Amino acid sequence: MDSNPATKHKLHEDIADVTHFMEQFALLLKAETQALRAAKFEDAKQMQPQKQEMARQYKKRIQRLVDRKDDIATLPQDDKEKLVAARLKFSEILAENLRVIEAARKTGRRLVEKIISSARDSVSQKTGYGATGKIQSTADSRGAPVSIRLNDTF
């Protein structure tokens, strides 16, 4: 590591910048996760441009730190642990966000499949008279309500 105090100060500024940025990005991810859990898909959609820009900026900031890994290695252990803890916290929030996004996709897919299946069933149902002279239908005679599991693992 460069023993120049200005270089050390710049490293601390870069770490503080990345840590603050992770906190801001995490707030956006939490907001998106909340919107998806509340089935506010339009709200989540509106966040996408900002999320994409923040992802690009995050990658740049992290790369700046990766490029200085030798300098980071000489930091006091406490400073390195704080950086690792911030990264782990962000990773947990990101993982939760990705899990909720995938659950929303699966739920949407199941909903579409159920609608298509119901439409096909309604077209293929036949009503007529059976051997006993009573009206019969090829539809499910139980009359059970249709249910859709929306809360997959939200």
mmCIF file of C-alpha atoms in Angstrom:
data_model
loop_
_atom_site.group_PDB
_atom_site.id
_atom_site.type_symbol
_atom_site.label_atom_id
_atom_site.label_comp_id
_atom_site.label_asym_id
_atom_site.label_seq_id
_atom_site.Cartn_x
_atom_site.Cartn_y
_atom_site.Cartn_z
ATOM 1 C CA MET A 1 0.000 0.000 0.000
ATOM 2 C CA ASP A 2 1.139 3.485 -0.704
ATOM 3 C CA SER A 3 2.152 4.972 2.642
ATOM 4 C CA ASN A 4 1.100 8.404 1.443
ATOM 5 C CA PRO A 5 -1.526 9.740 3.908
ATOM 6 C CA ALA A 6 -3.512 11.232 1.007
ATOM 7 C CA THR A 7 -3.776 7.782 -0.585
ATOM 8 C CA LYS A 8 -4.949 6.269 2.714
ATOM 9 C CA HIS A 9 -7.511 9.046 3.063
ATOM 10 C CA LYS A 10 -8.716 8.424 -0.507
ATOM 11 C CA LEU A 11 -9.140 4.707 0.264
ATOM 12 C CA HIS A 12 -11.238 5.515 3.316
ATOM 13 C CA GLU A 13 -13.321 7.910 1.186
ATOM 14 C CA ASP A 14 -13.835 5.177 -1.430
ATOM 15 C CA ILE A 15 -14.892 2.688 1.241
ATOM 16 C CA ALA A 16 -17.266 5.210 2.806
ATOM 17 C CA ASP A 17 -18.693 5.972 -0.644
ATOM 18 C CA VAL A 18 -19.292 2.292 -1.416
ATOM 19 C CA THR A 19 -20.793 1.644 2.003
ATOM 20 C CA HIS A 20 -23.154 4.620 1.699
ATOM 21 C CA PHE A 21 -24.086 3.610 -1.845
ATOM 22 C CA MET A 22 -24.882 0.053 -0.702
ATOM 23 C CA GLU A 23 -27.203 1.511 1.940
ATOM 24 C CA GLN A 24 -29.002 3.629 -0.669
ATOM 25 C CA PHE A 25 -29.259 0.733 -3.120
ATOM 26 C CA ALA A 26 -30.554 -1.505 -0.317
ATOM 27 C CA LEU A 27 -33.341 1.005 0.385
ATOM 28 C CA LEU A 28 -34.442 0.794 -3.253
ATOM 29 C CA LEU A 29 -34.304 -3.016 -3.190
ATOM 30 C CA LYS A 30 -36.378 -3.088 0.004
ATOM 31 C CA ALA A 31 -38.949 -0.753 -1.564
ATOM 32 C CA GLU A 32 -39.173 -2.986 -4.632
ATOM 33 C CA THR A 33 -39.507 -6.079 -2.454
ATOM 34 C CA GLN A 34 -42.330 -4.426 -0.478
ATOM 35 C CA ALA A 35 -44.105 -3.402 -3.676
ATOM 36 C CA LEU A 36 -43.926 -6.945 -5.045
ATOM 37 C CA ARG A 37 -45.169 -8.447 -1.788
ATOM 38 C CA ALA A 38 -48.121 -6.039 -1.869
ATOM 39 C CA ALA A 39 -48.784 -6.964 -5.530
ATOM 40 C CA LYS A 40 -48.065 -3.365 -6.560
ATOM 41 C CA PHE A 41 -46.410 -4.469 -9.770
ATOM 42 C CA GLU A 42 -46.695 -1.093 -11.477
ATOM 43 C CA ASP A 43 -44.833 0.530 -8.571
ATOM 44 C CA ALA A 44 -42.090 -2.085 -8.857
ATOM 45 C CA LYS A 45 -41.923 -1.542 -12.608
ATOM 46 C CA GLN A 46 -41.445 2.203 -12.096
ATOM 47 C CA MET A 47 -38.348 1.481 -9.986
ATOM 48 C CA GLN A 48 -36.560 -0.462 -12.726
ATOM 49 C CA PRO A 49 -34.699 2.401 -14.451
ATOM 50 C CA GLN A 50 -33.308 3.607 -11.117
ATOM 51 C CA LYS A 51 -32.467 0.050 -10.095
ATOM 52 C CA GLN A 52 -30.590 -0.561 -13.345
ATOM 53 C CA GLU A 53 -28.624 2.663 -12.978
ATOM 54 C CA MET A 54 -27.783 1.869 -9.367
ATOM 55 C CA ALA A 55 -26.628 -1.611 -10.384
ATOM 56 C CA ARG A 56 -24.254 -0.073 -12.944
ATOM 57 C CA GLN A 57 -22.926 2.406 -10.389
ATOM 58 C CA TYR A 58 -22.561 -0.335 -7.769
ATOM 59 C CA LYS A 59 -20.479 -2.407 -10.149
ATOM 60 C CA LYS A 60 -18.169 0.560 -10.857
ATOM 61 C CA ARG A 61 -17.728 1.362 -7.185
ATOM 62 C CA ILE A 62 -17.008 -2.236 -6.245
ATOM 63 C CA GLN A 63 -14.506 -2.516 -9.093
ATOM 64 C CA ARG A 64 -12.658 0.521 -7.699
ATOM 65 C CA LEU A 65 -12.272 -1.334 -4.407
ATOM 66 C CA VAL A 66 -11.301 -4.593 -6.098
ATOM 67 C CA ASP A 67 -8.574 -2.702 -7.947
ATOM 68 C CA ARG A 68 -7.239 -1.633 -4.543
ATOM 69 C CA LYS A 69 -7.432 -5.023 -2.835
ATOM 70 C CA ASP A 70 -3.750 -4.857 -1.860
ATOM 71 C CA ASP A 71 -4.342 -1.516 -0.147
ATOM 72 C CA ILE A 72 -7.465 -2.860 1.557
ATOM 73 C CA ALA A 73 -5.497 -5.852 2.850
ATOM 74 C CA THR A 74 -3.313 -3.503 4.902
ATOM 75 C CA LEU A 75 -6.251 -1.798 6.606
ATOM 76 C CA PRO A 76 -6.834 -2.449 10.301
ATOM 77 C CA GLN A 77 -8.876 -5.602 10.897
ATOM 78 C CA ASP A 78 -11.766 -3.584 12.318
ATOM 79 C CA ASP A 79 -12.079 -1.556 9.085
ATOM 80 C CA LYS A 80 -12.010 -4.713 6.967
ATOM 81 C CA GLU A 81 -14.675 -6.334 9.151
ATOM 82 C CA LYS A 82 -16.948 -3.301 8.787
ATOM 83 C CA LEU A 83 -16.608 -3.466 5.007
ATOM 84 C CA VAL A 84 -17.346 -7.200 4.978
ATOM 85 C CA ALA A 85 -20.341 -6.724 7.295
ATOM 86 C CA ALA A 86 -21.771 -4.001 5.033
ATOM 87 C CA ARG A 87 -21.306 -6.234 1.997
ATOM 88 C CA LEU A 88 -22.966 -9.207 3.724
ATOM 89 C CA LYS A 89 -25.942 -7.104 4.815
ATOM 90 C CA PHE A 90 -26.363 -5.814 1.269
ATOM 91 C CA SER A 91 -26.044 -9.346 -0.131
ATOM 92 C CA GLU A 92 -28.818 -10.576 2.176
ATOM 93 C CA ILE A 93 -31.141 -7.777 1.059
ATOM 94 C CA LEU A 94 -30.303 -8.471 -2.579
ATOM 95 C CA ALA A 95 -30.904 -12.208 -2.147
ATOM 96 C CA GLU A 96 -34.308 -11.536 -0.534
ATOM 97 C CA ASN A 97 -35.212 -9.190 -3.392
ATOM 98 C CA LEU A 98 -34.258 -11.804 -5.992
ATOM 99 C CA ARG A 99 -36.232 -14.481 -4.144
ATOM 100 C CA VAL A 100 -39.371 -12.296 -4.085
ATOM 101 C CA ILE A 101 -38.951 -11.418 -7.772
ATOM 102 C CA GLU A 102 -38.759 -15.111 -8.646
ATOM 103 C CA ALA A 103 -41.789 -15.909 -6.476
ATOM 104 C CA ALA A 104 -43.764 -13.136 -8.213
ATOM 105 C CA ARG A 105 -42.774 -14.548 -11.613
ATOM 106 C CA LYS A 106 -43.870 -18.045 -10.621
ATOM 107 C CA THR A 107 -47.154 -16.738 -9.224
ATOM 108 C CA GLY A 108 -47.825 -14.792 -12.407
ATOM 109 C CA ARG A 109 -47.057 -17.842 -14.523
ATOM 110 C CA ARG A 110 -49.391 -20.036 -12.447
ATOM 111 C CA LEU A 111 -52.130 -17.423 -12.655
ATOM 112 C CA VAL A 112 -51.877 -17.270 -16.450
ATOM 113 C CA GLU A 113 -51.859 -21.081 -16.671
ATOM 114 C CA LYS A 114 -54.943 -21.257 -14.432
ATOM 115 C CA ILE A 115 -56.779 -18.683 -16.572
ATOM 116 C CA ILE A 116 -55.915 -20.560 -19.757
ATOM 117 C CA SER A 117 -56.921 -23.865 -18.204
ATOM 118 C CA SER A 118 -60.236 -22.438 -16.982
ATOM 119 C CA ALA A 119 -60.945 -20.930 -20.395
ATOM 120 C CA ARG A 120 -60.258 -24.272 -22.079
ATOM 121 C CA ASP A 121 -62.447 -26.098 -19.565
ATOM 122 C CA SER A 122 -65.332 -23.691 -20.049
ATOM 123 C CA VAL A 123 -65.206 -24.137 -23.815
ATOM 124 C CA SER A 124 -65.111 -27.932 -23.571
ATOM 125 C CA GLN A 125 -67.923 -28.311 -21.007
ATOM 126 C CA LYS A 126 -70.997 -30.049 -22.342
ATOM 127 C CA THR A 127 -74.386 -30.127 -20.755
ATOM 128 C CA GLY A 128 -77.067 -32.606 -21.661
ATOM 129 C CA TYR A 129 -79.423 -35.231 -20.312
ATOM 130 C CA GLY A 130 -78.123 -38.418 -18.775
ATOM 131 C CA ALA A 131 -79.710 -41.871 -18.720
ATOM 132 C CA THR A 132 -81.830 -40.927 -15.699
ATOM 133 C CA GLY A 133 -83.298 -37.939 -17.497
ATOM 134 C CA LYS A 134 -81.486 -35.417 -15.310
ATOM 135 C CA ILE A 135 -79.319 -32.611 -16.655
ATOM 136 C CA GLN A 136 -75.626 -33.525 -16.521
ATOM 137 C CA SER A 137 -72.466 -31.536 -17.131
ATOM 138 C CA THR A 138 -68.951 -32.676 -17.928
ATOM 139 C CA ALA A 139 -67.751 -29.921 -15.611
ATOM 140 C CA ASP A 140 -66.502 -30.827 -12.157
ATOM 141 C CA SER A 141 -69.678 -31.791 -10.301
ATOM 142 C CA ARG A 142 -68.218 -30.946 -6.897
ATOM 143 C CA GLY A 143 -68.600 -27.255 -7.532
ATOM 144 C CA ALA A 144 -65.371 -26.589 -5.654
ATOM 145 C CA PRO A 145 -64.088 -23.039 -5.802
ATOM 146 C CA VAL A 146 -60.977 -22.290 -7.769
ATOM 147 C CA SER A 147 -58.043 -21.231 -5.631
ATOM 148 C CA ILE A 148 -54.742 -19.780 -6.608
ATOM 149 C CA ARG A 149 -51.767 -19.704 -4.268
ATOM 150 C CA LEU A 150 -50.533 -16.116 -4.511
ATOM 151 C CA ASN A 151 -48.300 -16.045 -1.486
ATOM 152 C CA ASP A 152 -45.731 -18.531 -2.771
ATOM 153 C CA THR A 153 -42.876 -17.544 -0.483
ATOM 154 C CA PHE A 154 -43.362 -13.811 -0.199
#
